[in-house]
Structures are given as C-alpha cells and as structure tokens.
PDB file of C-alpha atoms in Angstrom:
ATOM      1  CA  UNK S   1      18.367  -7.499  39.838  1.00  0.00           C
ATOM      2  CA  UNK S   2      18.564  -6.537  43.374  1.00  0.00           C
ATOM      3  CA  UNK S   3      18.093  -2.652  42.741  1.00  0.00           C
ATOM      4  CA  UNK S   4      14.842  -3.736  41.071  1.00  0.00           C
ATOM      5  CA  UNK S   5      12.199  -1.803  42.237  1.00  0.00           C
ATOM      6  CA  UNK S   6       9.560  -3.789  44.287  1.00  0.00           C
ATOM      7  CA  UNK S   7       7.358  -5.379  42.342  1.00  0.00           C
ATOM      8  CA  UNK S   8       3.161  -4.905  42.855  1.00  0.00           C
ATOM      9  CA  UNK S   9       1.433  -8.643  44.024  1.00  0.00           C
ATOM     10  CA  UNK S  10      -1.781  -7.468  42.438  1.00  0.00           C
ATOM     11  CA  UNK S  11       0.323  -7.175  39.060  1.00  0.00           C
ATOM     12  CA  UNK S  12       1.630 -10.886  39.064  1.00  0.00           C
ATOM     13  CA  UNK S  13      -1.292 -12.037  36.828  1.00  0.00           C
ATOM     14  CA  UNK S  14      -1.370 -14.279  33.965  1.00  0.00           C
ATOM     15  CA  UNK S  15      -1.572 -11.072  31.767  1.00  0.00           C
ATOM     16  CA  UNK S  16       1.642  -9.748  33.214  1.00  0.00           C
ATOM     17  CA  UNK S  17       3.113 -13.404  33.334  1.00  0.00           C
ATOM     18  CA  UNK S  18       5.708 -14.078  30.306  1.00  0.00           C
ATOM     19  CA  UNK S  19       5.336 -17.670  28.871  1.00  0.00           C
ATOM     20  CA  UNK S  20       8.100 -19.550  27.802  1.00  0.00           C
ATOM     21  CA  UNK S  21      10.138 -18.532  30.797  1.00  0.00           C
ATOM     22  CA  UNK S  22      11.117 -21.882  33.334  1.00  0.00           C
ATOM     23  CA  UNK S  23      11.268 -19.223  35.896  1.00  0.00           C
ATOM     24  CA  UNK S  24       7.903 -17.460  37.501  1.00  0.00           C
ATOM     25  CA  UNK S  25       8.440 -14.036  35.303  1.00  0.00           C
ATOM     26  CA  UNK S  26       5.734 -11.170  35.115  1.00  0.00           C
ATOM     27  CA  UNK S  27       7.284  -8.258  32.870  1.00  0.00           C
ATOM     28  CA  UNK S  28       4.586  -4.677  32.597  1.00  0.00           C
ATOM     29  CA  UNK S  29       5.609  -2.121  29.664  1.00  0.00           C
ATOM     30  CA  UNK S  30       3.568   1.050  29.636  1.00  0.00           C
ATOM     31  CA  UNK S  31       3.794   4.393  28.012  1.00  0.00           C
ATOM     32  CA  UNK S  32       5.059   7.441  29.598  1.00  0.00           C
ATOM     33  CA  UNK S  33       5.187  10.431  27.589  1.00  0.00           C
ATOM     34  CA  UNK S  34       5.941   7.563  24.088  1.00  0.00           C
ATOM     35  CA  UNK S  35       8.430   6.702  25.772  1.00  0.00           C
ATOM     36  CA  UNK S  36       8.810   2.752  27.127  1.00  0.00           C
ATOM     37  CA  UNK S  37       8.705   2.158  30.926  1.00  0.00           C
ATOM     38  CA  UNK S  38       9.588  -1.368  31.585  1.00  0.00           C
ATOM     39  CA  UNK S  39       9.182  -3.063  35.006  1.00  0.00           C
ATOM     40  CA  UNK S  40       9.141  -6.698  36.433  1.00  0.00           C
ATOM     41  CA  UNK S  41      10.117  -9.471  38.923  1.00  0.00           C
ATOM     42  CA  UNK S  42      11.062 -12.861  39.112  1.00  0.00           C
ATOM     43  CA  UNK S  43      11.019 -15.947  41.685  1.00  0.00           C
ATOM     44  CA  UNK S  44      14.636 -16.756  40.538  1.00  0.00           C
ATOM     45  CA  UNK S  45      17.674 -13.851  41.374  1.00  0.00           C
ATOM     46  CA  UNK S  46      19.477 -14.750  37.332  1.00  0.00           C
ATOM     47  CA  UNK S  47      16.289 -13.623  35.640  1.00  0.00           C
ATOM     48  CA  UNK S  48      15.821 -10.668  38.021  1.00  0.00           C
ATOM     49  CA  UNK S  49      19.435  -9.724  36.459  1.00  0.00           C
ATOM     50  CA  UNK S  50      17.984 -10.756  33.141  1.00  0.00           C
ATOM     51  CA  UNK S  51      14.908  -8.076  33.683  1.00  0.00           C
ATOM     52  CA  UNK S  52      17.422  -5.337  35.388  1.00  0.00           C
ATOM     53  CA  UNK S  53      19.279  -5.627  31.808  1.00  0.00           C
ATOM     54  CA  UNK S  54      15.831  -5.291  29.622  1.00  0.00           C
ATOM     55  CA  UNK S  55      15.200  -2.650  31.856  1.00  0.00           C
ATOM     56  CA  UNK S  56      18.299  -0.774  30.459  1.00  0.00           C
ATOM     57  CA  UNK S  57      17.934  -1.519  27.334  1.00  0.00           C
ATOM     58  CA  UNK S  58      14.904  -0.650  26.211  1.00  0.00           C
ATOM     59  CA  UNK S  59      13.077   1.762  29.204  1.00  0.00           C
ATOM     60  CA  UNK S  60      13.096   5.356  28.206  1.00  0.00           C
ATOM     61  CA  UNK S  61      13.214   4.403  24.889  1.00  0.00           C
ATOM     62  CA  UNK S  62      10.306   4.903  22.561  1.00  0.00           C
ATOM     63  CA  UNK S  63       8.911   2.057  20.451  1.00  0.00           C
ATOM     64  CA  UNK S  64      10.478   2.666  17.160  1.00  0.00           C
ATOM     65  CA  UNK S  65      13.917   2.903  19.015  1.00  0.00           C
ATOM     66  CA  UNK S  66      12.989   0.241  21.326  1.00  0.00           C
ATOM     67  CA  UNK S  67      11.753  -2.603  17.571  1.00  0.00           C
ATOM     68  CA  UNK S  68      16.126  -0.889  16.345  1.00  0.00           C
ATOM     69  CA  UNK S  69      17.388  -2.937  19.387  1.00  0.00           C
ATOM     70  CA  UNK S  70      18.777  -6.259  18.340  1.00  0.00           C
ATOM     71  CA  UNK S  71      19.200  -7.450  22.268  1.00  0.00           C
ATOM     72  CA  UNK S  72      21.598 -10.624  21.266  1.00  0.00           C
ATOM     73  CA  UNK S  73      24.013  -8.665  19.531  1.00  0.00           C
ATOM     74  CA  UNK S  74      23.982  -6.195  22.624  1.00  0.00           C
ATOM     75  CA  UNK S  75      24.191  -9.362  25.086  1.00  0.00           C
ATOM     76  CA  UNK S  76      26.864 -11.372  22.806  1.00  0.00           C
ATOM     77  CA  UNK S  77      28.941  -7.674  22.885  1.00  0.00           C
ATOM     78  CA  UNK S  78      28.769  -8.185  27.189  1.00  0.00           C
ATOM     79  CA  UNK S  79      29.752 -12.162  26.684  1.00  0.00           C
ATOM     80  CA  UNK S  80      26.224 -12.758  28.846  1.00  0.00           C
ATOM     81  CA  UNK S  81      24.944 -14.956  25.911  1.00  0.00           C
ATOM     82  CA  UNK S  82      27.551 -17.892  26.103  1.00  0.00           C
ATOM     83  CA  UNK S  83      26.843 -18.071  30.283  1.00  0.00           C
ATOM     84  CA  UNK S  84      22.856 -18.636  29.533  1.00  0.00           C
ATOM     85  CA  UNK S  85      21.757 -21.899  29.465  1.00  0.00           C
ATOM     86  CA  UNK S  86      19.173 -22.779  26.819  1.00  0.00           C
ATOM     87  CA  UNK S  87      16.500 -22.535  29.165  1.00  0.00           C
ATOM     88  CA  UNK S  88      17.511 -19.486  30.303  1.00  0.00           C
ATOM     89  CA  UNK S  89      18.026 -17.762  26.589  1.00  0.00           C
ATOM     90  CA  UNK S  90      14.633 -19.044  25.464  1.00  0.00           C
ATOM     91  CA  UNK S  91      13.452 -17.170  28.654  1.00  0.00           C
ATOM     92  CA  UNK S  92      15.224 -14.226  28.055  1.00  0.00           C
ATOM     93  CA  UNK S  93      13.844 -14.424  24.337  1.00  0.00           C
ATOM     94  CA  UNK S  94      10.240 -14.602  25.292  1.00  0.00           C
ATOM     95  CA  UNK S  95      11.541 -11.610  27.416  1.00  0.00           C
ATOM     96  CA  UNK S  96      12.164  -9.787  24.281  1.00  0.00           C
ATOM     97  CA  UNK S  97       9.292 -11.545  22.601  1.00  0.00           C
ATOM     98  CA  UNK S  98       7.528  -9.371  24.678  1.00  0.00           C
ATOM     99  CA  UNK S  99       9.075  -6.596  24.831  1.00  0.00           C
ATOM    100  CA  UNK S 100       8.718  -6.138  20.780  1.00  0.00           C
ATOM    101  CA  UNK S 101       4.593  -7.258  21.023  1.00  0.00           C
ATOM    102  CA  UNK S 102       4.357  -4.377  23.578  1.00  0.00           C
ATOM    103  CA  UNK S 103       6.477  -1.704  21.576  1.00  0.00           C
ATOM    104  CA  UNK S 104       4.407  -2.727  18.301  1.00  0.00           C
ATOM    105  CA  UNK S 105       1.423  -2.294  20.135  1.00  0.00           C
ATOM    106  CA  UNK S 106       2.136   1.438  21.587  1.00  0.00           C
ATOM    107  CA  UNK S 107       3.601   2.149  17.946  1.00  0.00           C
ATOM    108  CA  UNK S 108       0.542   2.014  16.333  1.00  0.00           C
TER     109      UNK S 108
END
C-alpha cells in the first residue's frame, strides 16, 4: 500500500467513496485504451494493502477479463483470506463489488 500512488483530495468524494468499507475508502476505475486503470486510497495502511492487491489484479485488464476474476479464490490461493477479519472481508468485498459495477459498466 505504501507504493500507492498519491491519491487526488478533490477525488475523495462520495462518488469515489466505497460503502460498506469500516475504513474511509475512495476506489476510481477508468478506461484507458479498454483496458481497466484502477486507483485509490485509504485512511487505514491494511486496506491501502487491500487496494495495492485490487490494483494487481484487475488494472490493465479489460472488463471481460477483469468480470473472469474470482478475487477469493486468488486471495484464499495467497492465505490473505483467513488473516481478514469480517469487517475487513466485507470491505474488501464491496471493493470488488465495485470493481465488477465499474467493469460492467465500461463493458457495455
């Protein structure tokens, strides 16, 4: 999460702001080239980690192969999933949540 790239203040809206999370968590997708570009930041340094990962996972990818990720069997592969607490994996799955809404949305 520290390698994060800084985050915009005039992009922590409620638009940008993912619900669900306990943590203060603004998430932006956005096309480049139909390709996903992910980017966000967090008030708490776990869900900055949490972000770094979605970052991996699904930038650079475009939204069909981005809506093929199943993201729990990836983190359950890496053993992250059984160090989560609930609050934190019901974050993480708005995360996704997200994540998916965005991809189905550039899809079509």
């Amino acid at each position: 999460g520290q390698a994060l790239p800084a985050f915009p203040e005039d992009e922590r809206t409620e638009d940008t702001k993912v619900k669900g999370c306990v943590s203060q968590v603004w998430v932006v997708i956005e096309p480049d080239e139909g390709r996903l570009t992910l980017r966000g930041d967090s008030d708490a340094h776990i869900v900055k980690g949490l972000i770094a990962l979605m970052d991996r996972l699904y930038s650079g990818r475009t939204p069909d192969e981005a809506l093929s990720i199943d993201p729990k069997e990836v983190l359950g592969r890496i053993g992250l999933s059984e160090h989560l607490s609930p609050q934190r994996s019901n974050g993480l799955a708005s995360m996704v949540k997200r994540i998916r809404a965005e991809a189905e949305a550039l899809k079509a």
